[in-house]
Coordinates of C-alpha atoms in Angstrom, one line a residue:
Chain D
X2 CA 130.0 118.0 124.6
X3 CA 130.0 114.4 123.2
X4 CA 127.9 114.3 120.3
X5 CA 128.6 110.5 119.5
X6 CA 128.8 107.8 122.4
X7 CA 129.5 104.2 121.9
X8 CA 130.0 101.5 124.5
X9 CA 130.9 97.8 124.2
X10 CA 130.0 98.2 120.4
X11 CA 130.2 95.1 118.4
X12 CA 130.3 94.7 115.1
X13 CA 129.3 90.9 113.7
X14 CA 128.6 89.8 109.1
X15 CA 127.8 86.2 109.6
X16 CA 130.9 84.4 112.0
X17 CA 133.1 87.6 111.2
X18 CA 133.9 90.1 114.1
X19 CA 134.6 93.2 112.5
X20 CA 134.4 95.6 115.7
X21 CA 134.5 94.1 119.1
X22 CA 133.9 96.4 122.3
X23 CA 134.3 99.7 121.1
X24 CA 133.7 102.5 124.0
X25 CA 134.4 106.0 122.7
X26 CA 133.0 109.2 122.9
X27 CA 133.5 111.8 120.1
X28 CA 132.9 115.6 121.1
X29 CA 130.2 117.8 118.7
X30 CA 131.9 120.3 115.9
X31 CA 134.8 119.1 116.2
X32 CA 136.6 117.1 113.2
X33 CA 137.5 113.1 114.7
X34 CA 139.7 111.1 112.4
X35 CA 139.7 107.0 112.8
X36 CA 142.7 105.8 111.5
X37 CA 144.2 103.0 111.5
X38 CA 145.6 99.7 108.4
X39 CA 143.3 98.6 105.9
X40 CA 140.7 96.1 107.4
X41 CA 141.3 97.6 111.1
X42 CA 137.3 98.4 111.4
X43 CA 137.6 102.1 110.7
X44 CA 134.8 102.1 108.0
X45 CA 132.6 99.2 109.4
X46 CA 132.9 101.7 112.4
X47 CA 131.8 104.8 110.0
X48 CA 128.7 102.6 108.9
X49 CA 127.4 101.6 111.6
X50 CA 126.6 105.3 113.2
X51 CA 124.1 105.7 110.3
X52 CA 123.1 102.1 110.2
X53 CA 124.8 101.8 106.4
X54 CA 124.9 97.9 107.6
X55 CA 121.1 97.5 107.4
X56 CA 121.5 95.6 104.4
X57 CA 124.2 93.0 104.8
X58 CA 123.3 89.8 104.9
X59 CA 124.0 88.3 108.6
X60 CA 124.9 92.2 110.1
X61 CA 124.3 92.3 113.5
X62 CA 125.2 95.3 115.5
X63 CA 125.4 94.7 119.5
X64 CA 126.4 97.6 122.2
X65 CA 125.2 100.6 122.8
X66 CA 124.9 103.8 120.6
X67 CA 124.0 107.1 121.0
X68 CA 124.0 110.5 118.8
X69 CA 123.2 114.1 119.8
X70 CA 121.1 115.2 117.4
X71 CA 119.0 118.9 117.6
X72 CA 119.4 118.5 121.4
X73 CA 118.2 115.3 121.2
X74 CA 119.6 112.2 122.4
X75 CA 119.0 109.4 120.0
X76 CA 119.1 106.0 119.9
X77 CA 120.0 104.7 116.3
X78 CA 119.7 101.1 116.7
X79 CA 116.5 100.8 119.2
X80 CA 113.0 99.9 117.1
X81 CA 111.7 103.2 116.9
X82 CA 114.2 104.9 114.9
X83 CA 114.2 105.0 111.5
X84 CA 117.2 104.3 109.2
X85 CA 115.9 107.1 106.4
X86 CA 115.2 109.6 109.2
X87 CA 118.5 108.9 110.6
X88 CA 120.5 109.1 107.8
X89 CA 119.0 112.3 107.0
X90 CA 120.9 114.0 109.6
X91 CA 123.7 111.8 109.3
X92 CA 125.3 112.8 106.1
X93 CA 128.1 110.7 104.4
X94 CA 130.5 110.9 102.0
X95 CA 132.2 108.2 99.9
X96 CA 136.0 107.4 99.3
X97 CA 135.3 107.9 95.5
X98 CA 132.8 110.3 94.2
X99 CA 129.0 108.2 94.2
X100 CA 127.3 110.6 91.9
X101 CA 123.5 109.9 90.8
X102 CA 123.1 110.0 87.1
X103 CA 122.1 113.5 85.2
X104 CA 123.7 117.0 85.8
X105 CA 125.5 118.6 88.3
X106 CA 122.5 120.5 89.1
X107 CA 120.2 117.3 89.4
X108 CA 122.7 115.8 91.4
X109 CA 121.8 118.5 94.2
X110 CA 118.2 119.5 93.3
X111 CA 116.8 115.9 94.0
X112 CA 118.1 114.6 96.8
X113 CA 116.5 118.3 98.4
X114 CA 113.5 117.8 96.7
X115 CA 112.8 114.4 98.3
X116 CA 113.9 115.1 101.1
X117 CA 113.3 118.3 102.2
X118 CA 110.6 119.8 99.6
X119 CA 111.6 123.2 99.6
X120 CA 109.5 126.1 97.5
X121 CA 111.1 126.6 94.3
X122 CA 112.2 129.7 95.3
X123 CA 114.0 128.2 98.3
X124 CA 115.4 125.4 95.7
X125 CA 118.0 127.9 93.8
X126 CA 119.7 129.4 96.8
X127 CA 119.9 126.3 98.9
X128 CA 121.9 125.2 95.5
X129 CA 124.1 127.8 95.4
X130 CA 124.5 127.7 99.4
X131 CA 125.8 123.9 99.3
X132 CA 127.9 124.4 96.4
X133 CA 129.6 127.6 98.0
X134 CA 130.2 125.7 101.2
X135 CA 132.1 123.0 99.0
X136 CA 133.9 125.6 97.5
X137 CA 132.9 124.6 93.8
X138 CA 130.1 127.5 92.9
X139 CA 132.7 129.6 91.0
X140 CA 134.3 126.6 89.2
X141 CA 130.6 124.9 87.9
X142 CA 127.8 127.9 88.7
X143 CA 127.6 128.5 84.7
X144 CA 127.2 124.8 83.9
X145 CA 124.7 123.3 86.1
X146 CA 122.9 121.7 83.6
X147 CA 126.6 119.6 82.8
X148 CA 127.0 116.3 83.5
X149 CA 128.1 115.8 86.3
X150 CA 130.9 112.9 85.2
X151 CA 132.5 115.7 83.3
X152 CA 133.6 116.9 86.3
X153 CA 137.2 116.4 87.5
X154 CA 137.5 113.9 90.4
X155 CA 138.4 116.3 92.9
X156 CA 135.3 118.7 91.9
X157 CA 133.2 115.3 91.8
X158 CA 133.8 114.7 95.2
X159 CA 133.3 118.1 96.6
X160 CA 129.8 117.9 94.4
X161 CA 129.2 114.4 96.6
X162 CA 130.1 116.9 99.8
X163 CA 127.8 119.8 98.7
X164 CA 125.0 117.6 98.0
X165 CA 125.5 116.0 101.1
X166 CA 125.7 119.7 103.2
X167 CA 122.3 120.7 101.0
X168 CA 120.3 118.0 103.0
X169 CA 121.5 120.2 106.2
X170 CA 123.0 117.1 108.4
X171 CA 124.6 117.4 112.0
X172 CA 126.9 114.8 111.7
X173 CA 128.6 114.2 108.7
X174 CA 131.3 111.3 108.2
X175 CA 133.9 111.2 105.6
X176 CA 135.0 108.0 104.6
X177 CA 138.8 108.5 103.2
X178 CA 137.6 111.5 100.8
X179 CA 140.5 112.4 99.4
X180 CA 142.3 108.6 98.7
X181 CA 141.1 108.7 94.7
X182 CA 142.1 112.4 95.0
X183 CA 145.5 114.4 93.4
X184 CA 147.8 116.4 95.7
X185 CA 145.9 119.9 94.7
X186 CA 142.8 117.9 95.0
X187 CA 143.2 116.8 98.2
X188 CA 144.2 120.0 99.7
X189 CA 141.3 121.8 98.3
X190 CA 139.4 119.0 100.5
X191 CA 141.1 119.2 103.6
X192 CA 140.6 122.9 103.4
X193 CA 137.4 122.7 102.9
X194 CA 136.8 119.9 105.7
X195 CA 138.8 122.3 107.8
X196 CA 136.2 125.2 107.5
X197 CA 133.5 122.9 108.0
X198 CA 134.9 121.3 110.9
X199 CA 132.5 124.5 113.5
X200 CA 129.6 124.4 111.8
X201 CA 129.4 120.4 111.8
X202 CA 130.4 117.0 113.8
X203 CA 132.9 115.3 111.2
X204 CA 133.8 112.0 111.6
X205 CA 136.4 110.7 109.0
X206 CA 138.4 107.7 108.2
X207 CA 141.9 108.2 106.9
X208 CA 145.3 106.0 107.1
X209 CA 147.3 108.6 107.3
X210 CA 148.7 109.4 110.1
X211 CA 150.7 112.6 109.1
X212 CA 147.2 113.6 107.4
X213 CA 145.6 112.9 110.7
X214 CA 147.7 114.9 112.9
X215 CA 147.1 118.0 109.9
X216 CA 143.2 117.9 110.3
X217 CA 142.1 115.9 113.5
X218 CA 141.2 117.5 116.7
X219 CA 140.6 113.9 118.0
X220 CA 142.1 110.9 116.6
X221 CA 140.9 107.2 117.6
X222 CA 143.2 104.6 116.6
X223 CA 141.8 101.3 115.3
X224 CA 143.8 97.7 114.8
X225 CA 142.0 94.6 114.0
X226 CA 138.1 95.9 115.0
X227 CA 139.2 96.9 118.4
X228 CA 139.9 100.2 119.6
X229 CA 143.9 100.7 120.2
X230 CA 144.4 104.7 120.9
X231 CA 141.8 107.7 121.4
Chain R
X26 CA 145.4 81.6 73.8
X27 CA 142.7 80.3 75.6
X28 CA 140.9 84.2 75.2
X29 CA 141.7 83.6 71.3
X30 CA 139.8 80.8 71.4
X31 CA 136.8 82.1 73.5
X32 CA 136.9 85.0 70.5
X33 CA 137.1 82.7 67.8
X34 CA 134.3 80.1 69.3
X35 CA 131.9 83.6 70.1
X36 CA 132.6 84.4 66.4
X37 CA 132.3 81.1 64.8
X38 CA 128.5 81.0 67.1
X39 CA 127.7 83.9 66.0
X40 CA 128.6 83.5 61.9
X41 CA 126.1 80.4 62.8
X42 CA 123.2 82.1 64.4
X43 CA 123.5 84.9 61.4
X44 CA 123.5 81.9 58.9
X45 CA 120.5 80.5 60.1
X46 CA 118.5 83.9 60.2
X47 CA 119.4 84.5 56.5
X48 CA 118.8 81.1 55.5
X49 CA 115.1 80.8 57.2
X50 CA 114.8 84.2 54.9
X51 CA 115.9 82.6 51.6
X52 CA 113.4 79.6 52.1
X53 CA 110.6 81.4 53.1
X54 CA 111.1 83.7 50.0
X55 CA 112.0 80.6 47.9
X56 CA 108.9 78.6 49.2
X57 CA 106.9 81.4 48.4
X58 CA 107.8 82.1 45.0
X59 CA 104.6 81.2 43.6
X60 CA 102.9 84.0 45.8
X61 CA 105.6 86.6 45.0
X62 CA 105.1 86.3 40.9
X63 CA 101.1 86.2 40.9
X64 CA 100.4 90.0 41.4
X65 CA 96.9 89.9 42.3
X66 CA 97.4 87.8 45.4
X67 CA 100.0 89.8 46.2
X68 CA 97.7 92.7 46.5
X69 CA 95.1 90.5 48.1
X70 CA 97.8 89.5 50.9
X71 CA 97.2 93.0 52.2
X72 CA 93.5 93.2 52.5
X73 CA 91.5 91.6 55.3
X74 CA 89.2 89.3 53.6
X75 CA 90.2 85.6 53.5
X76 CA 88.6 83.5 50.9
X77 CA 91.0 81.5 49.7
X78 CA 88.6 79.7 47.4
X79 CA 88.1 83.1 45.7
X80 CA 91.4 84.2 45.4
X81 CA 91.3 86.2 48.8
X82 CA 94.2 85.3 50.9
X83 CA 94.1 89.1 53.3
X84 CA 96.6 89.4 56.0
X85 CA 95.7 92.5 57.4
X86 CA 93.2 91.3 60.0
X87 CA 95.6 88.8 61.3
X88 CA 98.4 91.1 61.0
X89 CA 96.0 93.9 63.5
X90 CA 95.1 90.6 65.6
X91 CA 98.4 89.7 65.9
X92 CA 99.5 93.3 67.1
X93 CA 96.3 94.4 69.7
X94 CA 96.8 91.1 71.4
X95 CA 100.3 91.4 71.8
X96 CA 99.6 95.3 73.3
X97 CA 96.8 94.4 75.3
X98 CA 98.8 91.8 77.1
X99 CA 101.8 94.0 77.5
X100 CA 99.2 96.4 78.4
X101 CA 98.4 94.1 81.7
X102 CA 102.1 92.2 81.9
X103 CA 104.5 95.2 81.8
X104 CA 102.7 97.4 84.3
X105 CA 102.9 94.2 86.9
X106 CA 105.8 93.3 85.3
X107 CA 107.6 96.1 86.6
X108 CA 105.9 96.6 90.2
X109 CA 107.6 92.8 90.7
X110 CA 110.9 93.2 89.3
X111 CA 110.9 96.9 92.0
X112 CA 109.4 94.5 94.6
X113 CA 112.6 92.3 94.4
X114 CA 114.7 94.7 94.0
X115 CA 113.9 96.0 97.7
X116 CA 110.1 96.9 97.8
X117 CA 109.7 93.9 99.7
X118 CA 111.1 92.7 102.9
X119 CA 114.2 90.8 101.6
X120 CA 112.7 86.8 102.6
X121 CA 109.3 87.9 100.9
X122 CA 112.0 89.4 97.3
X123 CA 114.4 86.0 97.7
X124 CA 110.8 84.2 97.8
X125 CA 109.1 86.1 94.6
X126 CA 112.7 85.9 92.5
X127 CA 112.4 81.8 92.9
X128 CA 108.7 81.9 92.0
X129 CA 109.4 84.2 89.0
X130 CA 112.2 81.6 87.5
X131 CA 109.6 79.1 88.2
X132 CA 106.9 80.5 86.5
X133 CA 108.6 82.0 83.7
X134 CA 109.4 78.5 83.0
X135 CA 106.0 76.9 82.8
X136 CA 105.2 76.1 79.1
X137 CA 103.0 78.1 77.4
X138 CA 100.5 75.1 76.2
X139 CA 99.9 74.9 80.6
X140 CA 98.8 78.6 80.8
X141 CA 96.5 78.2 77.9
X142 CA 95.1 74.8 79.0
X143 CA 94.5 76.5 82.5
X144 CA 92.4 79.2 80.8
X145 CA 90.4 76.6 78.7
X146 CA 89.3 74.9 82.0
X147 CA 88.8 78.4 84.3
X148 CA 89.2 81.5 82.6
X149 CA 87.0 81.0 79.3
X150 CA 84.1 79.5 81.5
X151 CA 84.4 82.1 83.7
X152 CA 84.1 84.8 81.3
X153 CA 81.4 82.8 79.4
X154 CA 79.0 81.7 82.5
X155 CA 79.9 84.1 84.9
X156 CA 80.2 87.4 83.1
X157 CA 78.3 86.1 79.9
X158 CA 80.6 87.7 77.4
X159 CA 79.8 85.1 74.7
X160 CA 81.7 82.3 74.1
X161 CA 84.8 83.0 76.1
X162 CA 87.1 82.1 74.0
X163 CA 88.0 85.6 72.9
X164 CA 90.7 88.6 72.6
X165 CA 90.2 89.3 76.0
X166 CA 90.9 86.2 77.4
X167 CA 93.9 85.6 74.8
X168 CA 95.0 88.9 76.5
X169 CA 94.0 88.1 80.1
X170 CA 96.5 84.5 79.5
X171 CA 99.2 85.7 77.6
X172 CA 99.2 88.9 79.9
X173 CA 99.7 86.7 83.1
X174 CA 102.2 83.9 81.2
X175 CA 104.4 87.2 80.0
X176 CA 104.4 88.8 83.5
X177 CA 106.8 86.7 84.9
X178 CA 109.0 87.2 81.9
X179 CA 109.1 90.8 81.8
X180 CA 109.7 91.2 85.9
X181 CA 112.6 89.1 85.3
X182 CA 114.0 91.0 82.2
X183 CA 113.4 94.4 84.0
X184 CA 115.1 93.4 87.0
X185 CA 118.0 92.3 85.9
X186 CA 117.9 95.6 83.6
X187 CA 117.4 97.6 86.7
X188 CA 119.8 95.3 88.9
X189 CA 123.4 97.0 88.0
X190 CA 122.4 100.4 88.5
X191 CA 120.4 99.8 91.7
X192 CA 123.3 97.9 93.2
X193 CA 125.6 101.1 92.1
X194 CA 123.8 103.8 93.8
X195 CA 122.0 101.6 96.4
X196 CA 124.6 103.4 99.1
X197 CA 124.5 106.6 98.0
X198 CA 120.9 106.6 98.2
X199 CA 121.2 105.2 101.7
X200 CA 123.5 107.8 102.9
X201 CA 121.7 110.7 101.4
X202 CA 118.6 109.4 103.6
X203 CA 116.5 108.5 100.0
X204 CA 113.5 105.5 101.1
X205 CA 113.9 102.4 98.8
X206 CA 110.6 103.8 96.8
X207 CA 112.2 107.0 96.0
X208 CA 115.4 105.3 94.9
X209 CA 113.9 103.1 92.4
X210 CA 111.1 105.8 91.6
X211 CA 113.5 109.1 91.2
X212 CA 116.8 107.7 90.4
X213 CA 116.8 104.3 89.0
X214 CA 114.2 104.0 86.9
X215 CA 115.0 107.7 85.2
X216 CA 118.3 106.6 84.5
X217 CA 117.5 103.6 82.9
X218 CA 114.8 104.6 80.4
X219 CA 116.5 103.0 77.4
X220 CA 116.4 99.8 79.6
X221 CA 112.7 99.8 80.4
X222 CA 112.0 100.6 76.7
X223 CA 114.7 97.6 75.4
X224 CA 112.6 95.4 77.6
X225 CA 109.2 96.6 76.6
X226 CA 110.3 95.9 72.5
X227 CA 111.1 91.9 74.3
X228 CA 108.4 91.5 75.4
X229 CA 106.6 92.6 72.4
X230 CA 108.3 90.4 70.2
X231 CA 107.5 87.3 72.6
X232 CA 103.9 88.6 72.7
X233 CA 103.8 88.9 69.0
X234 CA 105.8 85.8 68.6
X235 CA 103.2 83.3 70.9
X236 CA 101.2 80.9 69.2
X237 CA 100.0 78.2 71.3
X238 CA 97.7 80.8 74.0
X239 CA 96.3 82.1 71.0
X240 CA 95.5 79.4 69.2
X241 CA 93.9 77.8 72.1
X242 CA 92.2 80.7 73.6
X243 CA 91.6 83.7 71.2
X244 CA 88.9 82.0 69.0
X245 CA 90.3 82.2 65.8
X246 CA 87.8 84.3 63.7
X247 CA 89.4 85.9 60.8
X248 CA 87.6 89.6 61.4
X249 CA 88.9 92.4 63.2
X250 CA 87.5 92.4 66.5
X251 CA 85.1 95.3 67.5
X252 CA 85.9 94.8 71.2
X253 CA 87.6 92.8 73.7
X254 CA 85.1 90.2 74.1
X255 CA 85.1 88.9 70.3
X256 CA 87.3 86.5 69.3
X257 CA 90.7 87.3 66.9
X258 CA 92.9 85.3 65.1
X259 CA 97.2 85.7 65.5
X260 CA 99.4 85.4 62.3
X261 CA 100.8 82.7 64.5
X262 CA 98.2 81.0 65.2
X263 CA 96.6 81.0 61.2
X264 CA 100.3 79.4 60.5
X265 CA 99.4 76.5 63.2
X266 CA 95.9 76.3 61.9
X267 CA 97.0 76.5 58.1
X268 CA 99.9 73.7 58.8
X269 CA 97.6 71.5 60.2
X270 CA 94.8 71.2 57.2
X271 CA 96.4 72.4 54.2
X272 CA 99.8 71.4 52.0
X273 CA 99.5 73.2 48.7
X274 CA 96.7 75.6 48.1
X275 CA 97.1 79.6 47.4
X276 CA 95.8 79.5 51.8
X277 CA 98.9 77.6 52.3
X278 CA 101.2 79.9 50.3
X279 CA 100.5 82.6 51.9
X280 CA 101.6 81.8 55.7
X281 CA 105.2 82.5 53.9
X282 CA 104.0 86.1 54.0
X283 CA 102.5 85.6 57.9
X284 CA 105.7 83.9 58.4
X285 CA 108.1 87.1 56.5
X286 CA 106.0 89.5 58.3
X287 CA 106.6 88.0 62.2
X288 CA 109.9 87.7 61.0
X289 CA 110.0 91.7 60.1
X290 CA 108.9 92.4 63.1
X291 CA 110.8 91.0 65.2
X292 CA 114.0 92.3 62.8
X293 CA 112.7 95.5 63.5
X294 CA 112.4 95.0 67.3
X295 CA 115.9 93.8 67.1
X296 CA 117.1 97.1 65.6
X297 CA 115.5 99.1 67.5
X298 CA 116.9 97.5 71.2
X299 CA 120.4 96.8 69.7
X300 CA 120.3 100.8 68.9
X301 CA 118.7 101.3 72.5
X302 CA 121.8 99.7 73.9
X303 CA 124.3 101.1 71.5
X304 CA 123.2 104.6 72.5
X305 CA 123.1 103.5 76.4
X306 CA 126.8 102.2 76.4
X307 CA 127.6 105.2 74.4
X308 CA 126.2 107.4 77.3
X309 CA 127.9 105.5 80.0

């Protein structure tokens, strides 16, 4: 079952196409990669299923859009949705770790507490939860209260992941994750996307292709903001 | 070369600025030698009762003046202040932001003698007809002036405090579904504490430092006001007043010491944000 459908999308910042007439449908729990060369559309594509483009000057999406969401089918870009409440079950992750300032701990107990407001009780095993699903509990569990730039690049961004499985998403989209990473680094990732890969819809961006192949169990192919391959 | 030349024109401006600062130290200390070697004005410099005729040249009244109207106008500026400079930085729809950041600019470059001339014709009436709190001219509407003439001032500073980090975690806060109030409420404003208090010790020192609002509005009676509605007088403003009426009498001698102590100050407001940021670059 498709849990993301696009057709004729376009993508427009001011005179500059950056997607033109995508039509694609990308199937729920399954792990899609868009890849394609740099400046090929595959992030502008990533941004525009949680409307990440609200805030550019001159964005204007055109086309139609639609998620799967709790059963739900929902239209991101008609008047009545809300960015905040979409993006709240539309996780994302970053090419290089975005942490918030403070410690590790902070960096996962408030986004939960804002958005979710879970008893206190709740708060410590939803923690521990997310950071087990990233795979970092045993590397950080006795230094929560550590900053969380101390952390090593490839533990940041499985911190970014974890705090972005705490907010309980059904889509999540990966853009590049592992690009700023190491080799062991970016294994640990892919492993981890790969056991994530039932549980959620994962959309991610990568450029490579042998990387692609590895992970994907759908791969769209992008070239200059149009759709090549899917 | 030419980044040689950058550094040696930044150090050669700076060796300047540093010159001048110790310089307007040496002649206010020189200028004021007779004050320094007559010990009983010097004691009487830091009591509140000015008689010069009598050998009474107290500081202290001016000195408290000086400091509750610079906090009660901080008290009104920093609060609003700070609502604008979050407004522009994405409280507002983004035409109504563009539209305040232009009118901010504007208005934070207004000269102070047009706020206080405003208040003369509107704001003192007001408070003296209307509300019949005495004269009007008064601590309150010294504060109620200078409160609105710093507003502008402090949103500015604040947001482009609070600009750098916003812009940094503007898309993580997006993506982790976080509103624009619980960005700038939970995350932003947190992080930058040091900033918000660097920019609160500015302020200060351009409330302390104002002269022309309170010479114009406060009402200029050498006591310390019992409450809001009674008039004060400014360090600042006694130098004004002093300058204008006065060339070589012990009442003239001692706006050195006004003019050493506004000087401390704002030394000491100096230290204390250079430290701020020291500490905040060290962090980062």
């Amino acid at each position: 079952m498709s849990a993301i459908r696009c057709h004729q999308l376009s993508l427009a910042i001011g005179k500059r196409q950056l997607l033109s007439n995508i039509s694609l449908e990308l199937p729920g729990n399954k792990l899609s990669v868009l890849l394609g060369p740099s400046g090929s559309g595959k992030t502008s594509f990533l941004r525009v299923l949680n409307r990440l483009h609200d805030d550019t000057a001159g964005a204007r999406v055109s086309g139609e859009l639609t998620l799967s969401l709790s059963g739900q089918t929902i239209h991101p870009y008609h008047h009545g949705t809300d960015p905040v409440w979409l993006r709240r079950r539309v996780g994302m992750v970053f090419q290089h770790p975005n942490l918030l300032p403070g410690s590790i701990g902070h960096n996962l107990r408030l986004p939960v507490q804002l958005v979710k407001n879970p008893p206190r009780a709740e708060l410590a095993q939803r923690i521990e939860a997310a950071l087990r699903e990233a795979q970092l509990w045993d590397e950080v569990c006795m230094r929560l209260d550590a900053p969380a730039a101390s952390l090593s690049g490839g533990q940041q961004q499985r911190l970014c992941l974890a705090r972005a499985l705490i907010l309980q998403p059904e889509i999540l989209l990966l853009d590049e994750p592992t690009v700023s990473l190491d080799t062991q680094a970016s294994s640990d990732i892919e492993a981890l996307i790969t056991s994530l890969k039932c549980r959620y819809t994962l959309v991610m961006v990568s450029h490579n292709p042998v990387q692609a192949k590895r992970l994907a169990d759908k791969i769209i192919v992008f070239r200059d903001g149009s759709l090549v391959d899917s | 070369m030419s980044e040689r030349l950058l550094a040696t024109a930044a150090a050669f401006a700076g060796g300047i600025a540093a010159c001048a600062v110790f310089a307007i130290l040496a002649l206010l200390l020189w200028l004021g030698l007779p004050l320094w070697r007559d010990p009983a004005l010097l004691i009487s410099l830091a009591g509140s009762s000015w008689n010069p005729a009598a050998g009474e040249i107290g500081l202290a009244s001016m000195a408290a003046g000086t400091l509750l109207l610079a906090a009660s106008a901080l008290l009104l500026a920093y609060p609003c202040g700070l609502l604008l400079a979050l407004s522009t930085l994405g409280l507002a729809p983004r035409p109504l932001a563009a539209a305040m950041r232009t009118l901010l600019a504007l208005l934070s470059g207004i000269p102070t003698v047009v706020y206080a001339f405003v208040s003369v014709w509107l704001l003192v009436p007001w408070l003296r007809d209307s509300l019949g709190l005495g004269m009007g001219y008064s601590w309150l509407a010294a504060a109620l002036t200078l409160g609105v003439m710093l507003t502008p001032t402090v949103a500015l500073l604040l947001s482009g405090a609070l600009s750098p980090t916003f812009t940094r975690l503007q898309a993580a806060g997006d993506a982790l579904g976080l509103s624009r109030v619980q960005l700038l409420l939970w995350v932003v404003l947190p992080a930058e504490r040091r900033a918000l208090l660097s920019a609160l010790l500015l302020s200060s020192g351009r409330a302390v430092g104002d002269t022309l609002i309170a010479l114009m509005v406060s009402g200029n009676a050498i006591w310390l006001p019992a409450n809001p509605t009674e008039p004060l007088r400014t360090l600042t403003a006694h130098i004004a007043i002093t300058l204008a009426a006065d060339t070589q009498s012990q009442a003239y001698a001692a706006i050195y010491a006004a003019s050493l102590l506004l000087l401390a100050y704002v030394a000491l407001v100096h230290f204390l944000t250079a430290s701020l940021s020291d500490e905040s670059a060290h962090r980062h």
